Amino acid sequence: MTDTAAPATTVVFLLFPGITQLDFTAPAQALSRMPGARLVGAAANRDPIATDSGFAILPTHDFASAPQADILCVPGGHGVTEALGNAETIDFIARQAAGAQWVTSVCTGAFLLGRAGLLRGKRATTHWAYTHLLPLVGAAPVKARIVEDGHLVTSGGVTSGLDFALTLIARLQGEAVAQAIQLAIEYDPAPPFAGGHPDRTPGTITEGLKARVYDAAAARMEAALKA
């Protein structure tokens, strides 16, 4: 979907090793269809970026050559814990955010915004398994899939990135454009199970998943945030 009359909008996605690919590709798919959108994938260098899905993605730019974002989006993933300690990455986020119209995150990307000093005094959300850590970066946790606080938009885990993108498209170009894109990608959720969040998932499943994955992952994130 293109429209040469639409204002140009540069969308810069931060890329880093260990990124959750859907945190990036879901909002990218929707935003790429917004009239006037130009998508950029920026990383420390232009080598392939290993994702959590067993394949790599190729950045379009390195940090030095990336254009100024109108929309800055920081995805999450287990690689966030390493990225938190990378001064070049955090500096890139801070510099881009200073000139961006919108500063956004998906999932645990919120903690990278926080490390760059962008969540202090802000309402924010992230993946449900990590929301208790948001005060460590000065944010007030909100139990919601999408949280807007001024020009800051944070979203919950993984699939919420698509909801965030459609919400932002509606803010920028109106609900009709956002609804047309939603229709074009046939985003008509009908999940096979009533779940996807601890509030709607049997407790035994939630506790089992936390024990297998997220208790340790959240502890690693907390240690990285306190380092």
PDB file of C-alpha atoms in Angstrom:
ATOM      1  CA  MET A   1       0.000   0.000   0.000  1.00  0.00           C
ATOM      2  CA  THR A   2       1.674   3.209  -1.138  1.00  0.00           C
ATOM      3  CA  ASP A   3       0.557   6.770  -1.595  1.00  0.00           C
ATOM      4  CA  THR A   4       3.004   9.351  -2.922  1.00  0.00           C
ATOM      5  CA  ALA A   5       0.813  12.141  -1.515  1.00  0.00           C
ATOM      6  CA  ALA A   6       1.195  10.855   2.040  1.00  0.00           C
ATOM      7  CA  PRO A   7       3.808  12.481   4.274  1.00  0.00           C
ATOM      8  CA  ALA A   8       7.031  10.513   4.528  1.00  0.00           C
ATOM      9  CA  THR A   9       7.465   8.724   7.844  1.00  0.00           C
ATOM     10  CA  THR A  10      10.769   7.086   8.742  1.00  0.00           C
ATOM     11  CA  VAL A  11      10.356   4.137  11.087  1.00  0.00           C
ATOM     12  CA  VAL A  12      13.607   2.977  12.688  1.00  0.00           C
ATOM     13  CA  PHE A  13      13.686  -0.422  14.377  1.00  0.00           C
ATOM     14  CA  LEU A  14      16.563  -1.228  16.694  1.00  0.00           C
ATOM     15  CA  LEU A  15      18.043  -4.657  15.913  1.00  0.00           C
ATOM     16  CA  PHE A  16      20.319  -6.643  18.223  1.00  0.00           C
ATOM     17  CA  PRO A  17      21.388 -10.281  18.663  1.00  0.00           C
ATOM     18  CA  GLY A  18      18.778 -12.381  20.442  1.00  0.00           C
ATOM     19  CA  ILE A  19      15.844 -10.266  19.288  1.00  0.00           C
ATOM     20  CA  THR A  20      12.410 -11.882  19.271  1.00  0.00           C
ATOM     21  CA  GLN A  21      11.695 -11.807  15.563  1.00  0.00           C
ATOM     22  CA  LEU A  22       7.927 -11.256  15.903  1.00  0.00           C
ATOM     23  CA  ASP A  23       8.530  -8.234  18.152  1.00  0.00           C
ATOM     24  CA  PHE A  24      10.110  -6.715  15.040  1.00  0.00           C
ATOM     25  CA  THR A  25       8.353  -8.326  12.100  1.00  0.00           C
ATOM     26  CA  ALA A  26       4.759  -8.001  13.347  1.00  0.00           C
ATOM     27  CA  PRO A  27       4.738  -4.196  13.720  1.00  0.00           C
ATOM     28  CA  ALA A  28       7.022  -3.881  10.690  1.00  0.00           C
ATOM     29  CA  GLN A  29       4.486  -5.713   8.529  1.00  0.00           C
ATOM     30  CA  ALA A  30       1.697  -3.322   9.490  1.00  0.00           C
ATOM     31  CA  LEU A  31       3.772  -0.135   9.492  1.00  0.00           C
ATOM     32  CA  SER A  32       5.303  -0.969   6.103  1.00  0.00           C
ATOM     33  CA  ARG A  33       1.811  -0.666   4.607  1.00  0.00           C
ATOM     34  CA  MET A  34       1.197   2.784   6.029  1.00  0.00           C
ATOM     35  CA  PRO A  35       1.210   5.349   3.215  1.00  0.00           C
ATOM     36  CA  GLY A  36       4.539   7.184   3.111  1.00  0.00           C
ATOM     37  CA  ALA A  37       6.317   4.774   5.480  1.00  0.00           C
ATOM     38  CA  ARG A  38      10.013   4.030   5.090  1.00  0.00           C
ATOM     39  CA  LEU A  39      11.312   1.233   7.299  1.00  0.00           C
ATOM     40  CA  VAL A  40      14.876   1.027   8.599  1.00  0.00           C
ATOM     41  CA  GLY A  41      16.497  -1.786  10.567  1.00  0.00           C
ATOM     42  CA  ALA A  42      19.485  -0.371  12.441  1.00  0.00           C
ATOM     43  CA  ALA A  43      22.137  -2.390  14.277  1.00  0.00           C
ATOM     44  CA  ALA A  44      25.679  -1.879  15.526  1.00  0.00           C
ATOM     45  CA  ASN A  45      26.885  -3.171  12.149  1.00  0.00           C
ATOM     46  CA  ARG A  46      25.307  -4.628   9.031  1.00  0.00           C
ATOM     47  CA  ASP A  47      26.125  -8.249   9.779  1.00  0.00           C
ATOM     48  CA  PRO A  48      23.145 -10.636   9.948  1.00  0.00           C
ATOM     49  CA  ILE A  49      21.335 -10.473  13.286  1.00  0.00           C
ATOM     50  CA  ALA A  50      20.531 -13.813  14.920  1.00  0.00           C
ATOM     51  CA  THR A  51      16.923 -13.974  16.109  1.00  0.00           C
ATOM     52  CA  ASP A  52      15.292 -16.287  18.631  1.00  0.00           C
ATOM     53  CA  SER A  53      13.653 -18.260  15.806  1.00  0.00           C
ATOM     54  CA  GLY A  54      16.697 -19.918  14.287  1.00  0.00           C
ATOM     55  CA  PHE A  55      17.171 -17.555  11.374  1.00  0.00           C
ATOM     56  CA  ALA A  56      18.872 -14.206  10.898  1.00  0.00           C
ATOM     57  CA  ILE A  57      17.685 -10.835   9.625  1.00  0.00           C
ATOM     58  CA  LEU A  58      19.781  -8.328   7.739  1.00  0.00           C
ATOM     59  CA  PRO A  59      19.942  -4.709   8.950  1.00  0.00           C
ATOM     60  CA  THR A  60      19.521  -1.971   6.359  1.00  0.00           C
ATOM     61  CA  HIS A  61      21.790   0.426   8.266  1.00  0.00           C
ATOM     62  CA  ASP A  62      24.353   0.551  11.011  1.00  0.00           C
ATOM     63  CA  PHE A  63      23.992   3.021  13.871  1.00  0.00           C
ATOM     64  CA  ALA A  64      26.238   5.585  12.200  1.00  0.00           C
ATOM     65  CA  SER A  65      24.341   5.650   8.904  1.00  0.00           C
ATOM     66  CA  ALA A  66      20.765   5.299  10.171  1.00  0.00           C
ATOM     67  CA  PRO A  67      18.506   8.253   9.380  1.00  0.00           C
ATOM     68  CA  GLN A  68      16.654  10.147  12.073  1.00  0.00           C
ATOM     69  CA  ALA A  69      13.493   8.318  13.056  1.00  0.00           C
ATOM     70  CA  ASP A  70      10.041   9.815  13.050  1.00  0.00           C
ATOM     71  CA  ILE A  71       9.010   6.632  14.847  1.00  0.00           C
ATOM     72  CA  LEU A  72      11.612   4.792  16.920  1.00  0.00           C
ATOM     73  CA  CYS A  73      10.673   1.224  17.787  1.00  0.00           C
ATOM     74  CA  VAL A  74      12.680  -0.956  20.166  1.00  0.00           C
ATOM     75  CA  PRO A  75      11.707  -4.638  20.111  1.00  0.00           C
ATOM     76  CA  GLY A  76      12.465  -7.099  22.890  1.00  0.00           C
ATOM     77  CA  GLY A  77      13.817 -10.597  23.295  1.00  0.00           C
ATOM     78  CA  HIS A  78      16.179 -12.505  25.555  1.00  0.00           C
ATOM     79  CA  GLY A  79      19.024 -10.541  23.946  1.00  0.00           C
ATOM     80  CA  VAL A  80      17.871  -7.437  25.818  1.00  0.00           C
ATOM     81  CA  THR A  81      19.872  -8.462  28.885  1.00  0.00           C
ATOM     82  CA  GLU A  82      23.095  -8.259  26.841  1.00  0.00           C
ATOM     83  CA  ALA A  83      22.047  -5.096  25.022  1.00  0.00           C
ATOM     84  CA  LEU A  84      21.449  -3.316  28.335  1.00  0.00           C
ATOM     85  CA  GLY A  85      25.195  -3.327  28.893  1.00  0.00           C
ATOM     86  CA  ASN A  86      26.100  -2.101  25.413  1.00  0.00           C
ATOM     87  CA  ALA A  87      26.818   1.627  25.614  1.00  0.00           C
ATOM     88  CA  GLU A  88      26.708   2.063  21.829  1.00  0.00           C
ATOM     89  CA  THR A  89      23.194   0.618  21.677  1.00  0.00           C
ATOM     90  CA  ILE A  90      21.882   2.725  24.551  1.00  0.00           C
ATOM     91  CA  ASP A  91      23.451   5.874  23.108  1.00  0.00           C
ATOM     92  CA  PHE A  92      21.822   5.174  19.736  1.00  0.00           C
ATOM     93  CA  ILE A  93      18.404   4.858  21.398  1.00  0.00           C
ATOM     94  CA  ALA A  94      18.875   8.111  23.321  1.00  0.00           C
ATOM     95  CA  ARG A  95      20.034  10.044  20.235  1.00  0.00           C
ATOM     96  CA  GLN A  96      17.228   8.758  18.051  1.00  0.00           C
ATOM     97  CA  ALA A  97      14.597   9.344  20.734  1.00  0.00           C
ATOM     98  CA  ALA A  98      15.663  12.982  21.094  1.00  0.00           C
ATOM     99  CA  GLY A  99      14.509  13.718  17.541  1.00  0.00           C
ATOM    100  CA  ALA A 100      11.648  11.232  17.143  1.00  0.00           C
ATOM    101  CA  GLN A 101       7.968  12.113  16.991  1.00  0.00           C
ATOM    102  CA  TRP A 102       7.093   8.779  18.620  1.00  0.00           C
ATOM    103  CA  VAL A 103       9.219   6.573  20.879  1.00  0.00           C
ATOM    104  CA  THR A 104       7.914   3.025  21.150  1.00  0.00           C
ATOM    105  CA  SER A 105       8.739  -0.454  22.363  1.00  0.00           C
ATOM    106  CA  VAL A 106       7.473  -3.998  22.108  1.00  0.00           C
ATOM    107  CA  CYS A 107       7.792  -6.503  24.942  1.00  0.00           C
ATOM    108  CA  THR A 108      11.049  -6.216  26.920  1.00  0.00           C
ATOM    109  CA  GLY A 109      12.314  -3.517  24.579  1.00  0.00           C
ATOM    110  CA  ALA A 110      10.820  -1.226  27.225  1.00  0.00           C
ATOM    111  CA  PHE A 111      13.864  -1.878  29.421  1.00  0.00           C
ATOM    112  CA  LEU A 112      16.193  -0.582  26.716  1.00  0.00           C
ATOM    113  CA  LEU A 113      14.128   2.607  26.595  1.00  0.00           C
ATOM    114  CA  GLY A 114      14.392   2.683  30.368  1.00  0.00           C
ATOM    115  CA  ARG A 115      18.156   2.258  30.374  1.00  0.00           C
ATOM    116  CA  ALA A 116      18.317   5.241  27.995  1.00  0.00           C
ATOM    117  CA  GLY A 117      16.423   7.295  30.599  1.00  0.00           C
ATOM    118  CA  LEU A 118      13.205   7.523  28.611  1.00  0.00           C
ATOM    119  CA  LEU A 119      10.738   5.918  31.050  1.00  0.00           C
ATOM    120  CA  ARG A 120      11.343   7.986  34.178  1.00  0.00           C
ATOM    121  CA  GLY A 121       7.995   9.116  35.523  1.00  0.00           C
ATOM    122  CA  LYS A 122       6.166   7.455  32.631  1.00  0.00           C
ATOM    123  CA  ARG A 123       3.395   4.888  32.577  1.00  0.00           C
ATOM    124  CA  ALA A 124       4.507   1.799  30.684  1.00  0.00           C
ATOM    125  CA  THR A 125       3.945  -1.875  30.023  1.00  0.00           C
ATOM    126  CA  THR A 126       5.982  -4.860  28.888  1.00  0.00           C
ATOM    127  CA  HIS A 127       5.684  -8.653  28.751  1.00  0.00           C
ATOM    128  CA  TRP A 128       3.589  -9.872  31.691  1.00  0.00           C
ATOM    129  CA  ALA A 129       6.508 -11.826  33.172  1.00  0.00           C
ATOM    130  CA  TYR A 130       8.619  -8.684  33.552  1.00  0.00           C
ATOM    131  CA  THR A 131       6.194  -5.901  34.501  1.00  0.00           C
ATOM    132  CA  HIS A 132       7.307  -6.018  38.139  1.00  0.00           C
ATOM    133  CA  LEU A 133      10.743  -4.824  37.013  1.00  0.00           C
ATOM    134  CA  LEU A 134       9.559  -1.603  35.354  1.00  0.00           C
ATOM    135  CA  PRO A 135      10.060   0.486  38.530  1.00  0.00           C
ATOM    136  CA  LEU A 136      13.782  -0.285  38.245  1.00  0.00           C
ATOM    137  CA  VAL A 137      13.862   2.066  35.234  1.00  0.00           C
ATOM    138  CA  GLY A 138      11.595   4.658  36.837  1.00  0.00           C
ATOM    139  CA  ALA A 139       8.359   3.606  35.131  1.00  0.00           C
ATOM    140  CA  ALA A 140       4.916   3.091  36.614  1.00  0.00           C
ATOM    141  CA  PRO A 141       3.676  -0.348  35.487  1.00  0.00           C
ATOM    142  CA  VAL A 142       0.249  -0.519  33.842  1.00  0.00           C
ATOM    143  CA  LYS A 143      -1.521  -3.805  33.185  1.00  0.00           C
ATOM    144  CA  ALA A 144      -2.513  -3.191  29.580  1.00  0.00           C
ATOM    145  CA  ARG A 145      -1.641  -4.417  26.115  1.00  0.00           C
ATOM    146  CA  ILE A 146      -0.844  -0.910  24.854  1.00  0.00           C
ATOM    147  CA  VAL A 147       0.083   2.074  27.042  1.00  0.00           C
ATOM    148  CA  GLU A 148       0.378   5.612  25.688  1.00  0.00           C
ATOM    149  CA  ASP A 149       2.012   8.357  27.733  1.00  0.00           C
ATOM    150  CA  GLY A 150       2.502  11.429  25.602  1.00  0.00           C
ATOM    151  CA  HIS A 151       4.631  10.489  22.608  1.00  0.00           C
ATOM    152  CA  LEU A 152       5.770   7.289  24.352  1.00  0.00           C
ATOM    153  CA  VAL A 153       3.984   4.053  23.417  1.00  0.00           C
ATOM    154  CA  THR A 154       4.893   0.745  25.058  1.00  0.00           C
ATOM    155  CA  SER A 155       3.269  -2.595  24.352  1.00  0.00           C
ATOM    156  CA  GLY A 156       3.117  -5.984  25.997  1.00  0.00           C
ATOM    157  CA  GLY A 157       4.641  -9.228  24.864  1.00  0.00           C
ATOM    158  CA  VAL A 158       5.362 -10.282  21.273  1.00  0.00           C
ATOM    159  CA  THR A 159       1.976 -10.320  19.480  1.00  0.00           C
ATOM    160  CA  SER A 160       0.938  -7.014  21.037  1.00  0.00           C
ATOM    161  CA  GLY A 161       3.365  -5.354  18.632  1.00  0.00           C
ATOM    162  CA  LEU A 162       0.768  -5.714  15.904  1.00  0.00           C
ATOM    163  CA  ASP A 163      -1.879  -4.016  18.044  1.00  0.00           C
ATOM    164  CA  PHE A 164       0.596  -1.252  18.845  1.00  0.00           C
ATOM    165  CA  ALA A 165       1.353  -0.679  15.156  1.00  0.00           C
ATOM    166  CA  LEU A 166      -2.311  -0.414  14.183  1.00  0.00           C
ATOM    167  CA  THR A 167      -2.970   1.927  17.124  1.00  0.00           C
ATOM    168  CA  LEU A 168      -0.118   4.175  16.022  1.00  0.00           C
ATOM    169  CA  ILE A 169      -1.224   4.149  12.382  1.00  0.00           C
ATOM    170  CA  ALA A 170      -4.653   5.317  13.518  1.00  0.00           C
ATOM    171  CA  ARG A 171      -3.058   8.164  15.496  1.00  0.00           C
ATOM    172  CA  LEU A 172      -1.015   9.247  12.481  1.00  0.00           C
ATOM    173  CA  GLN A 173      -3.352   8.717   9.543  1.00  0.00           C
ATOM    174  CA  GLY A 174      -6.794   7.965  10.943  1.00  0.00           C
ATOM    175  CA  GLU A 175      -8.790   4.894  11.820  1.00  0.00           C
ATOM    176  CA  ALA A 176      -9.874   4.214   8.233  1.00  0.00           C
ATOM    177  CA  VAL A 177      -6.255   3.744   7.133  1.00  0.00           C
ATOM    178  CA  ALA A 178      -5.511   1.524  10.133  1.00  0.00           C
ATOM    179  CA  GLN A 179      -8.622  -0.555   9.527  1.00  0.00           C
ATOM    180  CA  ALA A 180      -7.750  -0.978   5.848  1.00  0.00           C
ATOM    181  CA  ILE A 181      -4.306  -2.274   6.803  1.00  0.00           C
ATOM    182  CA  GLN A 182      -5.824  -4.590   9.404  1.00  0.00           C
ATOM    183  CA  LEU A 183      -8.109  -5.960   6.704  1.00  0.00           C
ATOM    184  CA  ALA A 184      -5.274  -6.258   4.171  1.00  0.00           C
ATOM    185  CA  ILE A 185      -3.235  -8.451   6.507  1.00  0.00           C
ATOM    186  CA  GLU A 186      -6.412 -10.277   7.648  1.00  0.00           C
ATOM    187  CA  TYR A 187      -5.737  -9.605  11.291  1.00  0.00           C
ATOM    188  CA  ASP A 188      -8.905 -11.152  12.674  1.00  0.00           C
ATOM    189  CA  PRO A 189      -7.765 -12.945  15.824  1.00  0.00           C
ATOM    190  CA  ALA A 190      -9.597 -16.109  16.762  1.00  0.00           C
ATOM    191  CA  PRO A 191      -7.141 -17.959  19.005  1.00  0.00           C
ATOM    192  CA  PRO A 192      -7.749 -21.659  19.567  1.00  0.00           C
ATOM    193  CA  PHE A 193      -7.615 -21.214  23.343  1.00  0.00           C
ATOM    194  CA  ALA A 194      -8.923 -18.631  25.780  1.00  0.00           C
ATOM    195  CA  GLY A 195      -5.595 -17.515  27.137  1.00  0.00           C
ATOM    196  CA  GLY A 196      -2.459 -15.664  26.207  1.00  0.00           C
ATOM    197  CA  HIS A 197      -2.321 -13.719  29.470  1.00  0.00           C
ATOM    198  CA  PRO A 198      -2.134 -14.966  33.063  1.00  0.00           C
ATOM    199  CA  ASP A 199      -5.538 -13.402  33.777  1.00  0.00           C
ATOM    200  CA  ARG A 200      -7.132 -15.778  31.254  1.00  0.00           C
ATOM    201  CA  THR A 201      -4.891 -18.842  31.432  1.00  0.00           C
ATOM    202  CA  PRO A 202      -5.179 -21.734  33.924  1.00  0.00           C
ATOM    203  CA  GLY A 203      -2.877 -21.138  36.850  1.00  0.00           C
ATOM    204  CA  THR A 204      -1.079 -24.455  36.437  1.00  0.00           C
ATOM    205  CA  ILE A 205      -0.025 -23.477  32.901  1.00  0.00           C
ATOM    206  CA  THR A 206       1.117 -20.021  33.977  1.00  0.00           C
ATOM    207  CA  GLU A 207       3.121 -21.335  36.925  1.00  0.00           C
ATOM    208  CA  GLY A 208       4.641 -24.125  34.848  1.00  0.00           C
ATOM    209  CA  LEU A 209       5.800 -21.680  32.170  1.00  0.00           C
ATOM    210  CA  LYS A 210       7.214 -19.300  34.766  1.00  0.00           C
ATOM    211  CA  ALA A 211       9.141 -22.125  36.395  1.00  0.00           C
ATOM    212  CA  ARG A 212      10.533 -23.398  33.084  1.00  0.00           C
ATOM    213  CA  VAL A 213      11.359 -20.054  31.466  1.00  0.00           C
ATOM    214  CA  TYR A 214      10.405 -16.772  33.039  1.00  0.00           C
ATOM    215  CA  ASP A 215      11.520 -16.970  36.658  1.00  0.00           C
ATOM    216  CA  ALA A 216      15.126 -17.367  35.528  1.00  0.00           C
ATOM    217  CA  ALA A 217      14.727 -14.938  32.625  1.00  0.00           C
ATOM    218  CA  ALA A 218      13.276 -12.243  34.871  1.00  0.00           C
ATOM    219  CA  ALA A 219      16.102 -12.787  37.363  1.00  0.00           C
ATOM    220  CA  ARG A 220      18.652 -12.292  34.569  1.00  0.00           C
ATOM    221  CA  MET A 221      16.863  -9.129  33.477  1.00  0.00           C
ATOM    222  CA  GLU A 222      16.819  -7.801  37.045  1.00  0.00           C
ATOM    223  CA  ALA A 223      20.538  -8.461  37.426  1.00  0.00           C
ATOM    224  CA  ALA A 224      21.264  -6.677  34.137  1.00  0.00           C
ATOM    225  CA  LEU A 225      19.147  -3.686  35.140  1.00  0.00           C
ATOM    226  CA  LYS A 226      20.923  -3.411  38.491  1.00  0.00           C
ATOM    227  CA  ALA A 227      24.407  -3.833  37.005  1.00  0.00           C
TER     228      ALA A 227
END
